[in-house]
DNA sequence: CGTACTTTTGAATCGCATCAAATCTGGTGG
DNA sequence: CCACCAGATTTGATGCGATTCAAAAGTACG
């Protein structure tokens, strides 16, 4: 990994990554801002946990290699903390690799743990973050268990939106990936739903329509 | 819901549901042991959060009803805490319904929150539980994003097992459901993997074999 | 010993992935 | 301002793999 510089342009980072808001000023000032290149390794299985990683932009993957020699992706992270569970463990249980040019914040793990103990607000914020993450991931798992594209779209609107309306904050291609579909399948399902009168689309807004 | 009895046969419960170990004795003694019947509602959208629910046996679903009048499943819970996120919110954002005869432990939410503040060990255990849950769910999402049955099985063995070996603690039918597959598709994929020499099965043990 | 459930195999169908290609869009530099 | 380019969006044709429906065999439990 590249040399770790002291934080310089944080104001712009904070604007894009809300997880940073959680972190007490004192801890923020100890963080390293780091750039990782494509295929650059951040940590490997067995490495001791020195830093808590926060992805600001780009993508990091947590992977293992199976007996057949193939990569198994345990997690793709395009923003927020990676491997929250590493806080409690001494060593990493997988490899962490950047798959595109990636910007990260590294927080010293020991101080991170200590601050979590001492700072009541941080502690609550962290717990809230984890609980919210669990909620979202559970819904995501249920969604991916649905077998049809139309059902996944409907599930997304209901679980991520409000009153049957969701504002998409990403491209449809990226949405397709989140839904576990190819972009072609997503486009076709959206078209079908509109034709069937189940869905209205207005720019980035998707509206689930009642049976009527 | 049925009348709430004081805890009686806890020792046997503790043996089957490890989440209970986390909970301090004082808080355990305030819990209600409850039986819910099929289709019985535990809470509804908008209800204020009075209890933290722990499923001991059976199944509870968190659901919303979409504009077309269909149920959208946000979570199926067959053991452990439901809706951890409800700890931080005043009211429920979905309905909670038992879909089979279900045994639950109900902890008074206010006391639960207070204990979480006061008890260092409990706090750490809770955080560890959430972090671990996040890790498992992230892997589960990646697994469900894979399009083939063989890939999902391989991913499961690698991420849930150790060194390419996993001990299944459930029926294959239940496993199929966890993998987002029909049981037929799972059986056939397992057969194919054995025929191709990629997998060995010994009772409940599944061994991923190297290319060789 | 019977019953309920899991495990297993078979055949037909359907929906999604895949490959291909055209169009549209936003952003860049000339 | 326009030409250009990379990426997103959209439509088409084909094949494969999972679902679905059906049914038989195996297994656990009372």
Short mmCIF file of N, CA, C and O in Angstrom, two decimals, chain B residues 4 24 34 39 45 59-60 64 71-72 111 115 140 143-144 158 164 167 178-179 181 185 197 212:
data_model
loop_
_atom_site.label_atom_id
_atom_site.label_comp_id
_atom_site.label_asym_id
_atom_site.label_seq_id
_atom_site.Cartn_x
_atom_site.Cartn_y
_atom_site.Cartn_z
N UNK B 4 -48.54 -13.97 29.45
CA UNK B 4 -47.09 -14.06 29.65
C UNK B 4 -46.80 -14.69 31.01
O UNK B 4 -47.11 -14.12 32.04
N UNK B 24 -27.49 -10.78 30.81
CA UNK B 24 -27.21 -10.82 32.25
C UNK B 24 -28.37 -11.45 33.02
O UNK B 24 -29.53 -11.30 32.64
N UNK B 34 -43.15 -16.90 26.09
CA UNK B 34 -44.43 -16.76 25.41
C UNK B 34 -44.54 -17.78 24.28
O UNK B 34 -43.57 -18.06 23.59
N UNK B 39 -49.94 -17.72 12.54
CA UNK B 39 -50.62 -16.51 12.09
C UNK B 39 -50.87 -15.50 13.21
O UNK B 39 -51.53 -14.48 12.99
N UNK B 45 -47.07 -2.51 12.54
CA UNK B 45 -46.48 -1.22 12.16
C UNK B 45 -47.05 -0.11 13.03
O UNK B 45 -48.26 -0.02 13.20
N UNK B 59 -40.99 -19.96 13.86
CA UNK B 59 -40.58 -18.94 12.90
C UNK B 59 -41.45 -17.70 12.97
O UNK B 59 -42.67 -17.78 13.00
N UNK B 60 -40.77 -16.55 13.00
CA UNK B 60 -41.46 -15.26 12.96
C UNK B 60 -41.05 -14.54 11.69
O UNK B 60 -39.89 -14.61 11.28
N UNK B 64 -44.32 -6.39 5.39
CA UNK B 64 -45.10 -5.22 5.01
C UNK B 64 -46.05 -5.65 3.91
O UNK B 64 -45.81 -6.65 3.24
N UNK B 71 -47.97 -9.57 0.54
CA UNK B 71 -47.00 -9.51 1.64
C UNK B 71 -45.58 -9.45 1.11
O UNK B 71 -45.21 -10.20 0.21
N UNK B 72 -44.79 -8.54 1.66
CA UNK B 72 -43.37 -8.49 1.35
C UNK B 72 -42.61 -8.89 2.61
O UNK B 72 -42.78 -8.27 3.66
N UNK B 111 -35.65 -1.71 29.98
CA UNK B 111 -34.64 -2.33 30.83
C UNK B 111 -33.49 -2.88 29.98
O UNK B 111 -32.32 -2.79 30.36
N UNK B 115 -29.72 -1.81 30.57
CA UNK B 115 -28.72 -2.82 30.91
C UNK B 115 -27.55 -2.76 29.92
O UNK B 115 -26.39 -2.91 30.30
N UNK B 140 -23.82 -14.09 2.97
CA UNK B 140 -25.07 -14.66 2.47
C UNK B 140 -25.57 -13.91 1.24
O UNK B 140 -26.02 -14.52 0.26
N UNK B 143 -23.45 -14.79 -1.70
CA UNK B 143 -23.79 -16.14 -2.12
C UNK B 143 -25.05 -16.14 -2.97
O UNK B 143 -25.11 -16.76 -4.03
N UNK B 144 -26.06 -15.41 -2.52
CA UNK B 144 -27.34 -15.37 -3.24
C UNK B 144 -27.22 -14.61 -4.56
O UNK B 144 -28.08 -14.74 -5.42
N UNK B 158 -17.07 -22.70 1.50
CA UNK B 158 -15.88 -21.89 1.75
C UNK B 158 -16.11 -20.85 2.84
O UNK B 158 -15.24 -20.61 3.67
N UNK B 164 -12.42 -25.82 3.58
CA UNK B 164 -13.16 -26.57 2.57
C UNK B 164 -14.05 -27.68 3.10
O UNK B 164 -14.50 -28.53 2.35
N UNK B 167 -19.81 -28.73 8.26
CA UNK B 167 -20.74 -29.66 8.89
C UNK B 167 -22.13 -29.05 8.90
O UNK B 167 -22.35 -28.03 9.55
N UNK B 178 -32.10 -21.90 2.46
CA UNK B 178 -31.10 -20.90 2.83
C UNK B 178 -30.28 -20.46 1.62
O UNK B 178 -29.85 -19.31 1.52
N UNK B 179 -30.08 -21.39 0.68
CA UNK B 179 -29.31 -21.09 -0.52
C UNK B 179 -30.15 -20.43 -1.60
O UNK B 179 -29.66 -20.13 -2.69
N UNK B 181 -32.61 -21.88 -3.20
CA UNK B 181 -32.85 -22.88 -4.25
C UNK B 181 -34.03 -23.76 -3.85
O UNK B 181 -34.39 -23.84 -2.69
N UNK B 185 -33.27 -28.67 -6.97
CA UNK B 185 -32.07 -28.08 -7.59
C UNK B 185 -30.83 -28.38 -6.75
O UNK B 185 -29.76 -28.67 -7.29
N UNK B 197 -16.34 -34.96 -9.21
CA UNK B 197 -15.20 -35.05 -8.31
C UNK B 197 -14.87 -33.77 -7.57
O UNK B 197 -13.78 -33.61 -7.03
N UNK B 212 -7.01 -31.13 -8.60
CA UNK B 212 -6.10 -32.28 -8.78
C UNK B 212 -6.00 -32.71 -10.23
O UNK B 212 -6.83 -33.44 -10.72
#
